[in-house]
Structures are given as C-alpha cells and as structure tokens.
PDB file of C-alpha atoms in Angstrom:
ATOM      1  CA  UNK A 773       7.849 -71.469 134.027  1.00  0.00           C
ATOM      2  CA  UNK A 774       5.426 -72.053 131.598  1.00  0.00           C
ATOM      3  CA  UNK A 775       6.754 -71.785 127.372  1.00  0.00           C
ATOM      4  CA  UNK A 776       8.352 -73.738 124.914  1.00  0.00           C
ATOM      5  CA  UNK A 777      11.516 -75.799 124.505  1.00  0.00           C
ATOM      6  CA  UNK A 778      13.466 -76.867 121.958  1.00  0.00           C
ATOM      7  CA  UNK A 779      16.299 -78.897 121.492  1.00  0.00           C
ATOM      8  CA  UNK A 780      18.796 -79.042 120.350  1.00  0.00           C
ATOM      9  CA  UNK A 781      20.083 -75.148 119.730  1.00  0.00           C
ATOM     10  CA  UNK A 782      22.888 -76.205 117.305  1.00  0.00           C
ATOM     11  CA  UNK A 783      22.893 -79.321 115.489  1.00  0.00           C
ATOM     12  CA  UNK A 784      25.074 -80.632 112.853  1.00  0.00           C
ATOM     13  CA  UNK A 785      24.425 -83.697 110.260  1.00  0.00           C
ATOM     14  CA  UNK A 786      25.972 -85.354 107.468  1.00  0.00           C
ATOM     15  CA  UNK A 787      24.298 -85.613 104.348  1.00  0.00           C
ATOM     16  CA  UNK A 788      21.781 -88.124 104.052  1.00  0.00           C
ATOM     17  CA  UNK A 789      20.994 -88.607 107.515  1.00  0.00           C
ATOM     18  CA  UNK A 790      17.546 -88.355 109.146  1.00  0.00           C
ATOM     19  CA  UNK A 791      17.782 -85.937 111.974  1.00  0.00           C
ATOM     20  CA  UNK A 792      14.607 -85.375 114.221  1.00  0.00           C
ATOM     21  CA  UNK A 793      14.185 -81.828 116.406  1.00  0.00           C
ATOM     22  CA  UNK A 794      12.532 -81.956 119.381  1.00  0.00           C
ATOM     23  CA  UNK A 795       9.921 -79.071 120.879  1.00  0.00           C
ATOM     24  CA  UNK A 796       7.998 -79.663 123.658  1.00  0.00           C
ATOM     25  CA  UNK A 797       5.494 -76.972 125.640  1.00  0.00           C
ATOM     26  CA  UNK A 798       3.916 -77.192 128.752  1.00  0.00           C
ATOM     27  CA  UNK A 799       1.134 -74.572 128.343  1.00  0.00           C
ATOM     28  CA  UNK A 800      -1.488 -76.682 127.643  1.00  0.00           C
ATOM     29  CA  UNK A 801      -1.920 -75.603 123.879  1.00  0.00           C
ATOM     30  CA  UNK A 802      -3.678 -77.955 121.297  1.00  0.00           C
ATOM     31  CA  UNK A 803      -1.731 -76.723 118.378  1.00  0.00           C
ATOM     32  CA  UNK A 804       1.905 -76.431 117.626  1.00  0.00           C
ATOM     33  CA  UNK A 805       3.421 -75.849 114.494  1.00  0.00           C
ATOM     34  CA  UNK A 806       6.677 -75.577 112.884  1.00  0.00           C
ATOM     35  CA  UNK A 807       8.386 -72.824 110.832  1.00  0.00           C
ATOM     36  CA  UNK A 808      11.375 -73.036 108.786  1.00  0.00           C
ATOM     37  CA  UNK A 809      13.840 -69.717 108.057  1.00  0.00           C
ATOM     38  CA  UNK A 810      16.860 -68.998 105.996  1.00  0.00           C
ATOM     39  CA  UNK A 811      18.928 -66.238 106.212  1.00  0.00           C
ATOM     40  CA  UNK A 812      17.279 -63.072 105.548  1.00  0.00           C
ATOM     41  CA  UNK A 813      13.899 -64.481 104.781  1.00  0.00           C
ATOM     42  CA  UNK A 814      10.694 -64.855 106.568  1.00  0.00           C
ATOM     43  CA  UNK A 815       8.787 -67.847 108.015  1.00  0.00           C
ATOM     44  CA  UNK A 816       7.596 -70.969 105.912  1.00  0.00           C
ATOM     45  CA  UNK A 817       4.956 -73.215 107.542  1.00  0.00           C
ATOM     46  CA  UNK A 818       5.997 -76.968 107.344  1.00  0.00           C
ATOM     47  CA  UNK A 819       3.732 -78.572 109.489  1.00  0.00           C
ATOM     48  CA  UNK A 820       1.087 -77.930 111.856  1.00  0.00           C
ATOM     49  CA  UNK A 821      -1.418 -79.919 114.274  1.00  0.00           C
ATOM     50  CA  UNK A 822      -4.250 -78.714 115.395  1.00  0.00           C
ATOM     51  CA  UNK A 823      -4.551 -81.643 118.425  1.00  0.00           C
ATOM     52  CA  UNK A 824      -3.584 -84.891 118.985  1.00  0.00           C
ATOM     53  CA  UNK A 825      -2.766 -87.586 116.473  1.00  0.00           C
ATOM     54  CA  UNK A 826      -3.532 -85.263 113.902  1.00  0.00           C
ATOM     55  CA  UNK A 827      -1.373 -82.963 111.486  1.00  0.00           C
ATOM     56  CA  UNK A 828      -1.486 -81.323 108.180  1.00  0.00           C
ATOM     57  CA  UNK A 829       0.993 -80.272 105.864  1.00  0.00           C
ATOM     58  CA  UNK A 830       2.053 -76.530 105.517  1.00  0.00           C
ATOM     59  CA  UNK A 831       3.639 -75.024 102.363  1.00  0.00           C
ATOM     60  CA  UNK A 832       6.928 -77.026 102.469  1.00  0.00           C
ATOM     61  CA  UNK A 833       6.179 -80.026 103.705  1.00  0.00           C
ATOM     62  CA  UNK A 834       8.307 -82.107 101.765  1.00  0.00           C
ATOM     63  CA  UNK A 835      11.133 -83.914 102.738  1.00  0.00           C
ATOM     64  CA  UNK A 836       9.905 -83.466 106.713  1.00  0.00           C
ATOM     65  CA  UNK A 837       7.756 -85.511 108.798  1.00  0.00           C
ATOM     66  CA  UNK A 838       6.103 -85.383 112.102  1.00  0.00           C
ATOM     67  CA  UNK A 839       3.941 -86.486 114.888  1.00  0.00           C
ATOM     68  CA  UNK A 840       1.847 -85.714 117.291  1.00  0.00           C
ATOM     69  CA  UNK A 841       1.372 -88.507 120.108  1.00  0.00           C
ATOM     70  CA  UNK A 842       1.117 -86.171 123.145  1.00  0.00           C
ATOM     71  CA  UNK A 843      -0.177 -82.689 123.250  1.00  0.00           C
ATOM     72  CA  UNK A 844       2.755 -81.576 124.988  1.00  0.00           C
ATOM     73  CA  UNK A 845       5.090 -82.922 122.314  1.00  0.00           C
ATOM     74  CA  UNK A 846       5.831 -81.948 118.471  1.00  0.00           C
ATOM     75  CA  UNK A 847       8.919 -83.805 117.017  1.00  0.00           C
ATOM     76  CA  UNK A 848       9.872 -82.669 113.204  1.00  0.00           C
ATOM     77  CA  UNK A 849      12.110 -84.895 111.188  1.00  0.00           C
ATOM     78  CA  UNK A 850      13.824 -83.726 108.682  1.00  0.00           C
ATOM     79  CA  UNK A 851      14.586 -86.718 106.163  1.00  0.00           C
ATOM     80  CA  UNK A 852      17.463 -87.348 103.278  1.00  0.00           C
ATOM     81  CA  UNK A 853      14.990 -85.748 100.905  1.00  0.00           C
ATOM     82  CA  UNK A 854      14.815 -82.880 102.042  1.00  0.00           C
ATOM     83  CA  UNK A 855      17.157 -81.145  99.084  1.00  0.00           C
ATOM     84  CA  UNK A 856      18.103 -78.016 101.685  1.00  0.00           C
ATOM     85  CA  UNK A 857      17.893 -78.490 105.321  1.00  0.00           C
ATOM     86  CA  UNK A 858      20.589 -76.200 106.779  1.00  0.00           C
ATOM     87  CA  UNK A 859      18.326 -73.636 108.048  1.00  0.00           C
ATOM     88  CA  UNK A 860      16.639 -72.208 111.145  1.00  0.00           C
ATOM     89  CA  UNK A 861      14.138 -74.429 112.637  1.00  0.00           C
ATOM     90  CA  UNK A 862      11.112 -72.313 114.958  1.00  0.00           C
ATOM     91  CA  UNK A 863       8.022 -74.423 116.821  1.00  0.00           C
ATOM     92  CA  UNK A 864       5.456 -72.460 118.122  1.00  0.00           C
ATOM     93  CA  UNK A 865       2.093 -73.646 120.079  1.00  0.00           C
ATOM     94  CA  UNK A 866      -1.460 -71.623 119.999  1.00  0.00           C
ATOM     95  CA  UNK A 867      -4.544 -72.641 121.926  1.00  0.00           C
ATOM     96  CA  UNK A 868      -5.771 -73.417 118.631  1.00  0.00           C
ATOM     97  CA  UNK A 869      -6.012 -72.742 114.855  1.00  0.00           C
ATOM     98  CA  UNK A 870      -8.592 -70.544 112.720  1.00  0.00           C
ATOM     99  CA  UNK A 871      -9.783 -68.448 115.388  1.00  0.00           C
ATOM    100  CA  UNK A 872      -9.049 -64.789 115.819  1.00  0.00           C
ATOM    101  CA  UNK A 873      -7.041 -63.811 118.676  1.00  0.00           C
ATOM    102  CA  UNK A 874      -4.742 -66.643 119.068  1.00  0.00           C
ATOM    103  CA  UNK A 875      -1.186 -65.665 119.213  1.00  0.00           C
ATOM    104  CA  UNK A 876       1.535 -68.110 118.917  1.00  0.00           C
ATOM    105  CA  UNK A 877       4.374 -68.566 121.050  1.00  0.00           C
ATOM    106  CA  UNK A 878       7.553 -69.667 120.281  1.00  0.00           C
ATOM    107  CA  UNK A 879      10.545 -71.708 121.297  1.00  0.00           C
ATOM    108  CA  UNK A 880      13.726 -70.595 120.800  1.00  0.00           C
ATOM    109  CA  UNK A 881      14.598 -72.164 117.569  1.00  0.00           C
ATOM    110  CA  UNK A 882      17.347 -75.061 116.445  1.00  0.00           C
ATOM    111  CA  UNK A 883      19.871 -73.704 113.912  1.00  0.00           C
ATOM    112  CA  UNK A 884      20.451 -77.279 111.656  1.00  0.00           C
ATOM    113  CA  UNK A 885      23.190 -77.548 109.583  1.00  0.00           C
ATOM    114  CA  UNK A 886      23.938 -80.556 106.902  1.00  0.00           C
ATOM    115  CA  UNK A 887      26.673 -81.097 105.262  1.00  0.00           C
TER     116      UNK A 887
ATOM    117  CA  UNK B 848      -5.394 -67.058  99.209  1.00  0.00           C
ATOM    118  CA  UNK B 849      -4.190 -65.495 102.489  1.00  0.00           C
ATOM    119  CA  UNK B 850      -1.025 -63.500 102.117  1.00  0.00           C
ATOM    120  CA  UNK B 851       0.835 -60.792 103.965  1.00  0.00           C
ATOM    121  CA  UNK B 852       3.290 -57.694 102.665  1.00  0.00           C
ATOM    122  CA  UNK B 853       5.530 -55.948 104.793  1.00  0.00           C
ATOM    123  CA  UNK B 854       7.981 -53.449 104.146  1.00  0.00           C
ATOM    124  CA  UNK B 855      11.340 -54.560 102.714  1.00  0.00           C
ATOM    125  CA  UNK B 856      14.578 -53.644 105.007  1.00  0.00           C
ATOM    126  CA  UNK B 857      16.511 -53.313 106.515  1.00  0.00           C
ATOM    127  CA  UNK B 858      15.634 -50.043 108.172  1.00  0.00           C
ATOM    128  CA  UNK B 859      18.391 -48.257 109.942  1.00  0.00           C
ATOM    129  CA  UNK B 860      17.488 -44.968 112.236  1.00  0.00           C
ATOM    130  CA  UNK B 861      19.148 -43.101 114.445  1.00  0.00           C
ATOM    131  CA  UNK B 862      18.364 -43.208 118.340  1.00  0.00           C
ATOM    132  CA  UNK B 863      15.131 -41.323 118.818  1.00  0.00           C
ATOM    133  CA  UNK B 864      13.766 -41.345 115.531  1.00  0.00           C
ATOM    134  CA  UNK B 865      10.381 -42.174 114.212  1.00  0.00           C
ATOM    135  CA  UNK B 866       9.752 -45.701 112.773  1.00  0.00           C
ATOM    136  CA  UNK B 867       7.369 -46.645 110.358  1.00  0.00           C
ATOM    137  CA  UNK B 868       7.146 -50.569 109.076  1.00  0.00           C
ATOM    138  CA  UNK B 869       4.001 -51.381 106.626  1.00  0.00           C
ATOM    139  CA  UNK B 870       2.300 -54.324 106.150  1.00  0.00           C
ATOM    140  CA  UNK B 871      -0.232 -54.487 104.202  1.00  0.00           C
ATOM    141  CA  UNK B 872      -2.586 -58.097 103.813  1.00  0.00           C
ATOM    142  CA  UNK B 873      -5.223 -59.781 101.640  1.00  0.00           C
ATOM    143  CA  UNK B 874      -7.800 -61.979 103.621  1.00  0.00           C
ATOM    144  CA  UNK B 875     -11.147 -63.301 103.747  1.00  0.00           C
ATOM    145  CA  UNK B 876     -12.989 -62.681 106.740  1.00  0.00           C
ATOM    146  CA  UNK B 877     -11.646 -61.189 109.386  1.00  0.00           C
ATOM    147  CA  UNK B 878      -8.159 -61.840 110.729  1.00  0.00           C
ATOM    148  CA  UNK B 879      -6.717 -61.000 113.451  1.00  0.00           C
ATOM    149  CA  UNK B 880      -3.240 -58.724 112.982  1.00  0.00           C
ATOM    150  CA  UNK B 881      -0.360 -59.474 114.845  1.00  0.00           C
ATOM    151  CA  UNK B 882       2.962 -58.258 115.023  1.00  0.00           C
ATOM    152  CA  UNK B 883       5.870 -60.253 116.322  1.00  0.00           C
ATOM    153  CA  UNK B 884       9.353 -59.256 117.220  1.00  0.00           C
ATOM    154  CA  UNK B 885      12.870 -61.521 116.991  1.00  0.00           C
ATOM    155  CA  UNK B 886      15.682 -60.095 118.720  1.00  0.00           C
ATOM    156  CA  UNK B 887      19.144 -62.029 117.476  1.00  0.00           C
ATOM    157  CA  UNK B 888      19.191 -66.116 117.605  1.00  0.00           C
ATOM    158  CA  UNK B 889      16.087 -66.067 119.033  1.00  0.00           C
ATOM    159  CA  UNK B 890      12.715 -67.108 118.276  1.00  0.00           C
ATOM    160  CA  UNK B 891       9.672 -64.791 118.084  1.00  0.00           C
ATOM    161  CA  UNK B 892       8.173 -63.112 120.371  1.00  0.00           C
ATOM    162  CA  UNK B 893       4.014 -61.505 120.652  1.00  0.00           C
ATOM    163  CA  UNK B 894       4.998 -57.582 120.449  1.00  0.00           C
ATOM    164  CA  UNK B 895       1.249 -56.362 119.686  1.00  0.00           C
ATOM    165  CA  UNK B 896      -2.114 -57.300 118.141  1.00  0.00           C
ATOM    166  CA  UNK B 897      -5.209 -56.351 117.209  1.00  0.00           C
ATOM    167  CA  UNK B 898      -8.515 -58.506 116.524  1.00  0.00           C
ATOM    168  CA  UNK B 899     -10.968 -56.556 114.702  1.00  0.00           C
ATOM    169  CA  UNK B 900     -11.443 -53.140 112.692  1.00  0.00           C
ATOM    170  CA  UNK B 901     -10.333 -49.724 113.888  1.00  0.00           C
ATOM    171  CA  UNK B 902      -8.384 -51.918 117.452  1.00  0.00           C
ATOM    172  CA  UNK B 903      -5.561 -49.884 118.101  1.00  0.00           C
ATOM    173  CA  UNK B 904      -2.375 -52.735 119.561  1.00  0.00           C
ATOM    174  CA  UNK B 905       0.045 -51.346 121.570  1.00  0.00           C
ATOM    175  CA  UNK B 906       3.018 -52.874 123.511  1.00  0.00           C
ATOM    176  CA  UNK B 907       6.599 -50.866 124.746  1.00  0.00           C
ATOM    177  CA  UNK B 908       5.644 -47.468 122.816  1.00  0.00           C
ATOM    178  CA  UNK B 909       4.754 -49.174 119.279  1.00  0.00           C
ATOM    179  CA  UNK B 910       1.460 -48.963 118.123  1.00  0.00           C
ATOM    180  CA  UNK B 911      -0.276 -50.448 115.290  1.00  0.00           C
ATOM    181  CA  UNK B 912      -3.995 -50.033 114.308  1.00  0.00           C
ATOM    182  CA  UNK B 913      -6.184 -52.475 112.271  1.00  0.00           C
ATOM    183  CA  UNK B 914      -7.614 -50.553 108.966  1.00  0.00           C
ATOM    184  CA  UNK B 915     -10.122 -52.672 107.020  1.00  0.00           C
ATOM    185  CA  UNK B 916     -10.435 -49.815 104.659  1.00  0.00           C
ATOM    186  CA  UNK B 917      -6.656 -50.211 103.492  1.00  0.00           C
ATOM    187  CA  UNK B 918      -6.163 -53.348 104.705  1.00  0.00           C
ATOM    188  CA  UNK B 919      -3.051 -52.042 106.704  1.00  0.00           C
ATOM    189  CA  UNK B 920      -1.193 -53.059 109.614  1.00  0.00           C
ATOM    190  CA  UNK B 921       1.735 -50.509 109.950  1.00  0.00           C
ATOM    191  CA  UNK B 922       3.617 -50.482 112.814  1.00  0.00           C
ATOM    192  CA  UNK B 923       4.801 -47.764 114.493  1.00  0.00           C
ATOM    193  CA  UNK B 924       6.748 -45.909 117.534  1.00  0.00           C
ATOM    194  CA  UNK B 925       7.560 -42.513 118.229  1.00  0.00           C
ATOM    195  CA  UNK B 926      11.076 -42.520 119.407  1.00  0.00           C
ATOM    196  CA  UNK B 927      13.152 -45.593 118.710  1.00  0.00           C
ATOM    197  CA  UNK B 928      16.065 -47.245 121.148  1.00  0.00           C
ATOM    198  CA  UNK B 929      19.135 -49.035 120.147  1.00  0.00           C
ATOM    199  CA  UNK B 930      17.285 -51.959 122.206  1.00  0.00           C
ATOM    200  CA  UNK B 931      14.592 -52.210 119.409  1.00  0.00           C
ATOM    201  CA  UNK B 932      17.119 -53.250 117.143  1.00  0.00           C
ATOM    202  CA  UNK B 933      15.815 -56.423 116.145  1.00  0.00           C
ATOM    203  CA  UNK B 934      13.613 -57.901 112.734  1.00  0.00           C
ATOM    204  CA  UNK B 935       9.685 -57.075 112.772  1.00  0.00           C
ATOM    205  CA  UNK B 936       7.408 -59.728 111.268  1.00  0.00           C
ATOM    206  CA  UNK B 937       3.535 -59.100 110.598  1.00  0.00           C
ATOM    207  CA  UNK B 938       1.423 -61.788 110.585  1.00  0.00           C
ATOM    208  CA  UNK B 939      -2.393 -63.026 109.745  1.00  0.00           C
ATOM    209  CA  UNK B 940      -2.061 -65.813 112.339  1.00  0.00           C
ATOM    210  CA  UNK B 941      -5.181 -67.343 111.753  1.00  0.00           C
ATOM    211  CA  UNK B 942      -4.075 -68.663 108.643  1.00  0.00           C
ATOM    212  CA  UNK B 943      -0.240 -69.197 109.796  1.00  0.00           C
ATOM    213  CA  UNK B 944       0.835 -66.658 107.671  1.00  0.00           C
ATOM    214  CA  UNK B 945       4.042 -64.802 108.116  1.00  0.00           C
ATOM    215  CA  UNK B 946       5.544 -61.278 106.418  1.00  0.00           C
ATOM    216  CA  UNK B 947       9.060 -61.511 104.959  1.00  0.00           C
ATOM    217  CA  UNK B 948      10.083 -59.367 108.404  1.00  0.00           C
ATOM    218  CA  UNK B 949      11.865 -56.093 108.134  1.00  0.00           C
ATOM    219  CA  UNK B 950      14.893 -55.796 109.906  1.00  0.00           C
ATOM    220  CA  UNK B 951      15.330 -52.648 112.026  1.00  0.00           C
ATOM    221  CA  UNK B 952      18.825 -51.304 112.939  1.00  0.00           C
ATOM    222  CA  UNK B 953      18.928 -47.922 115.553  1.00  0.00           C
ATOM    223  CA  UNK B 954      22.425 -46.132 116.220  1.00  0.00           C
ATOM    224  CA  UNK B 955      23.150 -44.632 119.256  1.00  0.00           C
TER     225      UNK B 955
END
C-alpha cells in the first residue's frame, strides 16, 4: 500500500534531549513537509522540501532541524531549544510545491511529549 | 501574505442537520481550495477540492464551491452523521497554509 509512515506514534523525552521523528513515504512525491499542532489549534509549517538535499524553513522553524537525503525520507529533529515541544507532530508529502492542484497527504502523526 | 479564516468551533448538530463551516482566504493568484478532514489521533485526510473559480468539490455528500468574488470556501452537507464527527481544516495548499480547523460534533 502506497502512503505515509511515521514513527514513532507516542514518544516521550526528558528535557534537553534531542529527539528525531521519523516519516517516510513511498509514493514517489518530491516534497514532504512537516506540521506542528497543539491542542485545539491548527497547523504550523516547520519545515518543508521541495526535493532532494534541499529544505526551507516554515513559520516555526526554530529549535527543529531536518534533512532530506532520500526522497523517500524526511527526518525532523526537534533540538533542546526548542522552548515547547510537547505537541502533535504531522508529515505530509505532495508531488510538489506552488502548483495548483496538489493535495497533500499525510501520515498519521507522532504525539511528542517532553518533560 | 497568504492567509486562511475558517469558522471558529466547535460546531455541535444534531444527526441530520445542515452544516455550514466558512472559510474565507486572502491570496495572490490563484490557489487552489482544499478542504481536509481529521478524524480523532489521526492525521489529515483530502475530503474535497477545488482548483479554479466557480469548481464545485464534492466528496461523501459535502460540497464546497470556489467563489473568487467573495473569496469563500464554505463547506457544506445537507444532512450530517454522527460519523462526520471529526475537525474540518481549509487550506490554500499552494502556499502550505492551514485554517485554525473547526471542530464538528453530531448527536445521534
């Protein structure tokens, strides 16, 4: 089946430990991006890659990192400056960025929580 | 910039009723219009979209139609299930951009 994993669902850090998510997707997409979201809110772009080796920042970049070696792979760290990282984590994939009709699909989301 | 506004919730309706969720957006060019649908724990999921002017989406009795003239979005469906319980999110995907997402509750 073709679609989007992510792993893990539940994860649980200490404070001040790097933690990295995994999402992988094996429908041949060039982008993927991920999405944070807290309770009750809507989705806030963190990063996003348009193809491989390449990324750019969304509107909350900071305190997260990524890469982007293989198209089929889209690993987000989330680092010890990152001031609020217990949240719901969402990666998605397109077949690309800027163009009109191309829905994203989703994986079904790692729920972090630091403490 | 780019920017989406949808309807605060949480809706609740009773089994059979008549939804309405608005979104309304502020683009250059020409988006697409998408809306998206996330059932419990879940991630999202495509419900319907629409890619240019006057396009009418539809997808599991909602409807939404693209209006340039109002810049709308509003999503819609005649007679609601407790299944469609679940929060709504309209999006301008060509710039990433999400809606708050309304959350819909239907009793039986």
């Amino acid at each position: 089946d073709g679609g989007i994993t992510q792993s893990p669902k539940y994860l649980f850090r200490k404070e001040g430990q790097n933690v990295t998510l995994s999402c992988e997707q094996n429908l041949n997409h060039d982008a993927m991006y991920w999405y944070r979201q807290d309770p009750g809110q809507g989705l806030r772009l963190i990063y996003y890659s348009q193809i491989v080796n390449d990324f750019q920042k969304g509107d909350i970049a900071e305190g997260y990192s990524v890469s982007r070696e293989k198209k089929e792979s889209f690993p987000l760290t989330v680092t010890s400056a990152q001031k609020n990282p217990t949240a719901f984590y969402l990666c998605a994939s397109s077949r690309g960025t800027g163009a009109n009709s191309y829905e994203q699909y989703f994986g079904p989301g790692t729920r972090l929580t630091v403490t | 910039g780019n920017s989406v506004t949808q309807m605060e919730g949480p809706v609740t309706l009773s089994e059979e009723a008549f939804l309405t969720i608005n979104c309304t957006y502020t683009a250059t060019g020409y988006p697409s219009l998408f809306w998206y649908v996330q059932y419990p724990g879940e991630g999202l999921q495509l419900l319907l979209k629409a890619t240019k002017a006057d396009d009418k989406g539809s997808n599991k009795g909602f409807e939404a139609t693209y209006r340039k003239e109002t810049t709308s979005f509003h999503l819609e469906k005649g007679s609601v299930q407790v299944s469609d319980s679940a929060v709504y999110f309209c999006a301008l995907t060509n710039d990433m951009r999400f809606g708050a997402g309304t959350r819909l509750t239907v009793k039986p």
